[in-house]
């Protein structure tokens, strides 16, 4: 029994989706090390890491390897990656406060959502079926809509880093940028809504305790 118990934590660490998470972290480390010297390679590595973010969830469901550690690893990797990217943009473009404000919103929104989920006893921060906001329910309730918003958000940030000048000369690229801007805007609105509803949940928890 002792050996069996000792092996359980190791087996979770070696879940396929968690291994994908470790690979994402390594790719991001290499990407950010090259972010100023080779922007194209940085963007390729960063985007592959982002694609893997969708794959780890699929593997978790496919092989029944869903874990709390994996969920936390996934969210922390996402938030740190986005934070680092926005910090880089704040160094390259002005006013930097725009990118730092987006960083603050992203962290505050997701941290509050995770904490309110913990207080309510839910298994996942994506469980918003009881939310009164239709957009938040649509975002977490429809996988393709959420994927579009997330991809658009990352694509919008990367195009800011890479092809700001080329956009004016390429109509197809201009359309892609416009589409990504639409998804990015929806994602920011959802972040604000999520932050507010999560804060309300924390306040409601305090009221119930009293």
PDB file of C-alpha atoms in Angstrom:
ATOM      1  CA  UNK A   1       0.000   0.000   0.000  1.00  0.00           C
ATOM      2  CA  UNK A   2       2.827   2.379   0.879  1.00  0.00           C
ATOM      3  CA  UNK A   3       4.456   1.902  -2.510  1.00  0.00           C
ATOM      4  CA  UNK A   4       1.125   2.360  -4.266  1.00  0.00           C
ATOM      5  CA  UNK A   5       0.472   5.611  -2.427  1.00  0.00           C
ATOM      6  CA  UNK A   6       3.968   6.854  -3.176  1.00  0.00           C
ATOM      7  CA  UNK A   7       3.495   6.218  -6.901  1.00  0.00           C
ATOM      8  CA  UNK A   8       0.206   8.085  -7.238  1.00  0.00           C
ATOM      9  CA  UNK A   9       1.615  11.632  -7.207  1.00  0.00           C
ATOM     10  CA  UNK A  10       4.284  10.614  -9.732  1.00  0.00           C
ATOM     11  CA  UNK A  11       1.675   9.122 -12.051  1.00  0.00           C
ATOM     12  CA  UNK A  12      -0.252  12.415 -12.084  1.00  0.00           C
ATOM     13  CA  UNK A  13       2.928  14.338 -12.897  1.00  0.00           C
ATOM     14  CA  UNK A  14       3.436  11.987 -15.846  1.00  0.00           C
ATOM     15  CA  UNK A  15      -0.065  12.364 -17.285  1.00  0.00           C
ATOM     16  CA  UNK A  16       0.111  13.080 -21.020  1.00  0.00           C
ATOM     17  CA  UNK A  17      -1.596  16.517 -20.771  1.00  0.00           C
ATOM     18  CA  UNK A  18       0.797  17.509 -17.979  1.00  0.00           C
ATOM     19  CA  UNK A  19       3.814  16.456 -20.060  1.00  0.00           C
ATOM     20  CA  UNK A  20       2.436  18.681 -22.830  1.00  0.00           C
ATOM     21  CA  UNK A  21       2.309  21.435 -20.210  1.00  0.00           C
ATOM     22  CA  UNK A  22       6.010  20.976 -19.426  1.00  0.00           C
ATOM     23  CA  UNK A  23       6.834  21.122 -23.142  1.00  0.00           C
ATOM     24  CA  UNK A  24       4.846  24.368 -23.401  1.00  0.00           C
ATOM     25  CA  UNK A  25       6.904  25.861 -20.587  1.00  0.00           C
ATOM     26  CA  UNK A  26      10.192  24.882 -22.289  1.00  0.00           C
ATOM     27  CA  UNK A  27       9.044  26.295 -25.631  1.00  0.00           C
ATOM     28  CA  UNK A  28       8.027  29.543 -23.996  1.00  0.00           C
ATOM     29  CA  UNK A  29      11.377  29.817 -22.205  1.00  0.00           C
ATOM     30  CA  UNK A  30      13.216  29.434 -25.525  1.00  0.00           C
ATOM     31  CA  UNK A  31      10.767  31.782 -27.267  1.00  0.00           C
ATOM     32  CA  UNK A  32      11.154  34.594 -24.752  1.00  0.00           C
ATOM     33  CA  UNK A  33      14.924  34.186 -24.768  1.00  0.00           C
ATOM     34  CA  UNK A  34      14.773  34.968 -28.513  1.00  0.00           C
ATOM     35  CA  UNK A  35      11.965  37.540 -28.440  1.00  0.00           C
ATOM     36  CA  UNK A  36      14.182  40.521 -29.328  1.00  0.00           C
ATOM     37  CA  UNK A  37      16.774  38.814 -31.541  1.00  0.00           C
ATOM     38  CA  UNK A  38      14.401  36.675 -33.657  1.00  0.00           C
ATOM     39  CA  UNK A  39      10.784  37.823 -33.589  1.00  0.00           C
ATOM     40  CA  UNK A  40       9.598  35.322 -36.209  1.00  0.00           C
ATOM     41  CA  UNK A  41      10.993  32.293 -34.397  1.00  0.00           C
ATOM     42  CA  UNK A  42       9.639  33.683 -31.152  1.00  0.00           C
ATOM     43  CA  UNK A  43       6.156  33.977 -32.657  1.00  0.00           C
ATOM     44  CA  UNK A  44       6.280  30.459 -34.123  1.00  0.00           C
ATOM     45  CA  UNK A  45       7.312  28.893 -30.808  1.00  0.00           C
ATOM     46  CA  UNK A  46       4.811  30.961 -28.867  1.00  0.00           C
ATOM     47  CA  UNK A  47       1.957  30.047 -31.207  1.00  0.00           C
ATOM     48  CA  UNK A  48       2.854  26.327 -31.137  1.00  0.00           C
ATOM     49  CA  UNK A  49       2.765  26.545 -27.349  1.00  0.00           C
ATOM     50  CA  UNK A  50      -0.643  28.180 -27.615  1.00  0.00           C
ATOM     51  CA  UNK A  51      -1.928  25.388 -29.898  1.00  0.00           C
ATOM     52  CA  UNK A  52      -0.672  22.839 -27.363  1.00  0.00           C
ATOM     53  CA  UNK A  53      -2.871  24.606 -24.827  1.00  0.00           C
ATOM     54  CA  UNK A  54      -5.866  23.190 -26.700  1.00  0.00           C
ATOM     55  CA  UNK A  55      -4.289  19.768 -27.175  1.00  0.00           C
ATOM     56  CA  UNK A  56      -3.647  19.126 -23.484  1.00  0.00           C
ATOM     57  CA  UNK A  57      -7.361  19.448 -22.706  1.00  0.00           C
ATOM     58  CA  UNK A  58      -8.234  17.044 -25.517  1.00  0.00           C
ATOM     59  CA  UNK A  59      -5.710  14.462 -24.281  1.00  0.00           C
ATOM     60  CA  UNK A  60      -6.949  14.896 -20.704  1.00  0.00           C
ATOM     61  CA  UNK A  61     -10.502  14.000 -21.755  1.00  0.00           C
ATOM     62  CA  UNK A  62      -9.431  11.329 -24.254  1.00  0.00           C
ATOM     63  CA  UNK A  63      -7.327   9.354 -21.760  1.00  0.00           C
ATOM     64  CA  UNK A  64      -9.323  10.268 -18.649  1.00  0.00           C
ATOM     65  CA  UNK A  65      -6.325  12.135 -17.227  1.00  0.00           C
ATOM     66  CA  UNK A  66      -8.078  15.232 -15.923  1.00  0.00           C
ATOM     67  CA  UNK A  67      -6.339  16.499 -12.778  1.00  0.00           C
ATOM     68  CA  UNK A  68      -6.387  19.540 -10.514  1.00  0.00           C
ATOM     69  CA  UNK A  69      -2.631  19.874 -10.937  1.00  0.00           C
ATOM     70  CA  UNK A  70      -3.033  19.856 -14.716  1.00  0.00           C
ATOM     71  CA  UNK A  71      -5.739  22.525 -14.605  1.00  0.00           C
ATOM     72  CA  UNK A  72      -3.613  24.770 -12.384  1.00  0.00           C
ATOM     73  CA  UNK A  73      -0.484  24.150 -14.495  1.00  0.00           C
ATOM     74  CA  UNK A  74      -2.429  25.051 -17.624  1.00  0.00           C
ATOM     75  CA  UNK A  75      -3.824  28.296 -16.233  1.00  0.00           C
ATOM     76  CA  UNK A  76      -0.540  29.411 -14.650  1.00  0.00           C
ATOM     77  CA  UNK A  77       1.310  28.741 -17.921  1.00  0.00           C
ATOM     78  CA  UNK A  78      -1.311  30.713 -19.859  1.00  0.00           C
ATOM     79  CA  UNK A  79      -1.255  33.671 -17.506  1.00  0.00           C
ATOM     80  CA  UNK A  80       2.564  33.845 -17.250  1.00  0.00           C
ATOM     81  CA  UNK A  81       2.958  33.540 -21.032  1.00  0.00           C
ATOM     82  CA  UNK A  82       0.434  36.300 -21.711  1.00  0.00           C
ATOM     83  CA  UNK A  83       1.976  38.453 -18.977  1.00  0.00           C
ATOM     84  CA  UNK A  84       5.478  38.128 -20.438  1.00  0.00           C
ATOM     85  CA  UNK A  85       4.215  38.923 -23.944  1.00  0.00           C
ATOM     86  CA  UNK A  86       2.374  42.046 -22.784  1.00  0.00           C
ATOM     87  CA  UNK A  87       5.433  43.205 -20.835  1.00  0.00           C
ATOM     88  CA  UNK A  88       7.529  42.864 -24.007  1.00  0.00           C
ATOM     89  CA  UNK A  89       4.988  44.934 -25.965  1.00  0.00           C
ATOM     90  CA  UNK A  90       5.010  47.556 -23.213  1.00  0.00           C
ATOM     91  CA  UNK A  91       8.768  47.888 -23.775  1.00  0.00           C
ATOM     92  CA  UNK A  92       8.446  48.197 -27.550  1.00  0.00           C
ATOM     93  CA  UNK A  93       5.422  50.463 -27.940  1.00  0.00           C
ATOM     94  CA  UNK A  94       3.969  53.540 -26.295  1.00  0.00           C
ATOM     95  CA  UNK A  95       1.892  54.221 -24.365  1.00  0.00           C
ATOM     96  CA  UNK A  96       3.037  51.184 -22.371  1.00  0.00           C
ATOM     97  CA  UNK A  97       0.199  51.702 -19.896  1.00  0.00           C
ATOM     98  CA  UNK A  98      -2.208  50.152 -22.414  1.00  0.00           C
ATOM     99  CA  UNK A  99      -0.392  46.805 -22.363  1.00  0.00           C
ATOM    100  CA  UNK A 100       0.196  46.915 -18.607  1.00  0.00           C
ATOM    101  CA  UNK A 101      -3.512  47.609 -18.056  1.00  0.00           C
ATOM    102  CA  UNK A 102      -4.414  44.586 -20.191  1.00  0.00           C
ATOM    103  CA  UNK A 103      -1.961  42.537 -18.130  1.00  0.00           C
ATOM    104  CA  UNK A 104      -3.554  43.678 -14.869  1.00  0.00           C
ATOM    105  CA  UNK A 105      -7.050  42.919 -16.196  1.00  0.00           C
ATOM    106  CA  UNK A 106      -6.045  39.432 -17.365  1.00  0.00           C
ATOM    107  CA  UNK A 107      -4.460  38.466 -14.037  1.00  0.00           C
ATOM    108  CA  UNK A 108      -7.165  40.019 -11.855  1.00  0.00           C
ATOM    109  CA  UNK A 109      -9.998  38.479 -13.862  1.00  0.00           C
ATOM    110  CA  UNK A 110      -8.634  34.931 -13.839  1.00  0.00           C
ATOM    111  CA  UNK A 111      -7.359  35.023 -10.266  1.00  0.00           C
ATOM    112  CA  UNK A 112     -10.721  36.188  -8.946  1.00  0.00           C
ATOM    113  CA  UNK A 113     -12.503  33.594 -11.073  1.00  0.00           C
ATOM    114  CA  UNK A 114     -10.329  30.783  -9.709  1.00  0.00           C
ATOM    115  CA  UNK A 115     -10.745  31.948  -6.124  1.00  0.00           C
ATOM    116  CA  UNK A 116     -14.523  32.341  -6.402  1.00  0.00           C
ATOM    117  CA  UNK A 117     -14.666  28.847  -7.924  1.00  0.00           C
ATOM    118  CA  UNK A 118     -12.775  27.519  -4.903  1.00  0.00           C
ATOM    119  CA  UNK A 119     -15.175  29.267  -2.507  1.00  0.00           C
ATOM    120  CA  UNK A 120     -18.251  27.914  -4.270  1.00  0.00           C
ATOM    121  CA  UNK A 121     -16.920  24.345  -4.256  1.00  0.00           C
ATOM    122  CA  UNK A 122     -17.023  23.957  -8.040  1.00  0.00           C
ATOM    123  CA  UNK A 123     -14.644  21.592  -9.766  1.00  0.00           C
ATOM    124  CA  UNK A 124     -13.726  23.978 -12.589  1.00  0.00           C
ATOM    125  CA  UNK A 125     -13.466  27.730 -13.092  1.00  0.00           C
ATOM    126  CA  UNK A 126     -15.278  27.169 -16.398  1.00  0.00           C
ATOM    127  CA  UNK A 127     -18.449  26.126 -14.609  1.00  0.00           C
ATOM    128  CA  UNK A 128     -20.536  29.289 -15.010  1.00  0.00           C
ATOM    129  CA  UNK A 129     -23.928  27.721 -15.709  1.00  0.00           C
ATOM    130  CA  UNK A 130     -25.458  29.652 -12.824  1.00  0.00           C
ATOM    131  CA  UNK A 131     -24.056  32.999 -14.026  1.00  0.00           C
ATOM    132  CA  UNK A 132     -26.601  35.708 -14.837  1.00  0.00           C
ATOM    133  CA  UNK A 133     -24.458  37.016 -17.700  1.00  0.00           C
ATOM    134  CA  UNK A 134     -25.253  35.430 -21.083  1.00  0.00           C
ATOM    135  CA  UNK A 135     -21.898  36.342 -22.666  1.00  0.00           C
ATOM    136  CA  UNK A 136     -19.912  34.658 -19.905  1.00  0.00           C
ATOM    137  CA  UNK A 137     -22.106  31.541 -20.203  1.00  0.00           C
ATOM    138  CA  UNK A 138     -21.656  31.551 -23.982  1.00  0.00           C
ATOM    139  CA  UNK A 139     -17.880  31.896 -23.655  1.00  0.00           C
ATOM    140  CA  UNK A 140     -17.367  28.954 -21.318  1.00  0.00           C
ATOM    141  CA  UNK A 141     -20.316  26.950 -22.626  1.00  0.00           C
ATOM    142  CA  UNK A 142     -19.343  26.872 -26.293  1.00  0.00           C
ATOM    143  CA  UNK A 143     -15.867  25.511 -26.896  1.00  0.00           C
ATOM    144  CA  UNK A 144     -15.533  26.882 -30.444  1.00  0.00           C
ATOM    145  CA  UNK A 145     -16.553  30.397 -29.395  1.00  0.00           C
ATOM    146  CA  UNK A 146     -14.011  30.339 -26.577  1.00  0.00           C
ATOM    147  CA  UNK A 147     -11.354  28.991 -28.948  1.00  0.00           C
ATOM    148  CA  UNK A 148     -12.064  31.790 -31.440  1.00  0.00           C
ATOM    149  CA  UNK A 149     -11.745  34.480 -28.768  1.00  0.00           C
ATOM    150  CA  UNK A 150      -8.537  33.006 -27.346  1.00  0.00           C
ATOM    151  CA  UNK A 151      -6.908  32.498 -30.756  1.00  0.00           C
ATOM    152  CA  UNK A 152      -7.968  35.982 -31.866  1.00  0.00           C
ATOM    153  CA  UNK A 153      -6.571  37.503 -28.687  1.00  0.00           C
ATOM    154  CA  UNK A 154      -3.178  35.841 -29.084  1.00  0.00           C
ATOM    155  CA  UNK A 155      -3.096  36.553 -32.821  1.00  0.00           C
ATOM    156  CA  UNK A 156      -3.884  40.215 -32.212  1.00  0.00           C
ATOM    157  CA  UNK A 157      -0.997  40.551 -29.770  1.00  0.00           C
ATOM    158  CA  UNK A 158       1.428  38.704 -32.053  1.00  0.00           C
ATOM    159  CA  UNK A 159       0.501  40.792 -35.109  1.00  0.00           C
ATOM    160  CA  UNK A 160       1.183  43.884 -33.016  1.00  0.00           C
ATOM    161  CA  UNK A 161       4.649  42.514 -32.374  1.00  0.00           C
ATOM    162  CA  UNK A 162       5.363  41.316 -35.908  1.00  0.00           C
ATOM    163  CA  UNK A 163       3.527  42.850 -38.829  1.00  0.00           C
ATOM    164  CA  UNK A 164       2.302  46.291 -37.897  1.00  0.00           C
ATOM    165  CA  UNK A 165       3.706  47.865 -41.075  1.00  0.00           C
ATOM    166  CA  UNK A 166       2.828  44.999 -43.417  1.00  0.00           C
ATOM    167  CA  UNK A 167      -0.856  45.201 -42.478  1.00  0.00           C
ATOM    168  CA  UNK A 168      -1.279  48.432 -44.443  1.00  0.00           C
ATOM    169  CA  UNK A 169      -0.040  46.792 -47.666  1.00  0.00           C
ATOM    170  CA  UNK A 170      -1.826  43.420 -47.535  1.00  0.00           C
ATOM    171  CA  UNK A 171      -5.648  43.353 -47.713  1.00  0.00           C
ATOM    172  CA  UNK A 172      -5.889  39.703 -46.619  1.00  0.00           C
ATOM    173  CA  UNK A 173      -3.657  40.391 -43.648  1.00  0.00           C
ATOM    174  CA  UNK A 174      -5.744  43.450 -42.858  1.00  0.00           C
ATOM    175  CA  UNK A 175      -8.877  41.266 -42.776  1.00  0.00           C
ATOM    176  CA  UNK A 176      -7.203  38.746 -40.460  1.00  0.00           C
ATOM    177  CA  UNK A 177      -6.090  41.544 -38.161  1.00  0.00           C
ATOM    178  CA  UNK A 178      -9.598  43.049 -38.152  1.00  0.00           C
ATOM    179  CA  UNK A 179     -11.121  39.655 -37.337  1.00  0.00           C
ATOM    180  CA  UNK A 180      -8.602  39.082 -34.560  1.00  0.00           C
ATOM    181  CA  UNK A 181      -9.321  42.561 -33.218  1.00  0.00           C
ATOM    182  CA  UNK A 182     -13.022  41.657 -32.959  1.00  0.00           C
ATOM    183  CA  UNK A 183     -12.253  38.454 -31.021  1.00  0.00           C
ATOM    184  CA  UNK A 184      -9.713  40.285 -28.873  1.00  0.00           C
ATOM    185  CA  UNK A 185     -12.288  42.942 -27.960  1.00  0.00           C
ATOM    186  CA  UNK A 186     -14.833  40.285 -26.953  1.00  0.00           C
ATOM    187  CA  UNK A 187     -12.184  38.604 -24.790  1.00  0.00           C
ATOM    188  CA  UNK A 188     -11.450  41.856 -22.940  1.00  0.00           C
ATOM    189  CA  UNK A 189     -15.164  42.453 -22.328  1.00  0.00           C
ATOM    190  CA  UNK A 190     -15.454  38.909 -20.976  1.00  0.00           C
ATOM    191  CA  UNK A 191     -12.468  39.531 -18.697  1.00  0.00           C
ATOM    192  CA  UNK A 192     -14.223  42.569 -17.221  1.00  0.00           C
ATOM    193  CA  UNK A 193     -17.496  40.659 -16.783  1.00  0.00           C
ATOM    194  CA  UNK A 194     -15.677  37.686 -15.252  1.00  0.00           C
ATOM    195  CA  UNK A 195     -13.828  39.919 -12.799  1.00  0.00           C
ATOM    196  CA  UNK A 196     -17.064  41.611 -11.708  1.00  0.00           C
ATOM    197  CA  UNK A 197     -19.105  38.393 -11.345  1.00  0.00           C
ATOM    198  CA  UNK A 198     -16.252  36.665  -9.483  1.00  0.00           C
ATOM    199  CA  UNK A 199     -15.917  39.629  -7.127  1.00  0.00           C
ATOM    200  CA  UNK A 200     -19.681  39.493  -6.525  1.00  0.00           C
ATOM    201  CA  UNK A 201     -19.370  35.785  -5.695  1.00  0.00           C
ATOM    202  CA  UNK A 202     -16.651  36.536  -3.127  1.00  0.00           C
ATOM    203  CA  UNK A 203     -18.815  39.260  -1.533  1.00  0.00           C
ATOM    204  CA  UNK A 204     -21.816  36.919  -1.456  1.00  0.00           C
ATOM    205  CA  UNK A 205     -19.671  34.308   0.280  1.00  0.00           C
ATOM    206  CA  UNK A 206     -18.748  36.912   2.955  1.00  0.00           C
ATOM    207  CA  UNK A 207     -22.397  37.837   3.415  1.00  0.00           C
ATOM    208  CA  UNK A 208     -23.396  34.182   3.899  1.00  0.00           C
ATOM    209  CA  UNK A 209     -20.683  33.716   6.520  1.00  0.00           C
ATOM    210  CA  UNK A 210     -22.062  36.623   8.528  1.00  0.00           C
TER     211      UNK A 210
END
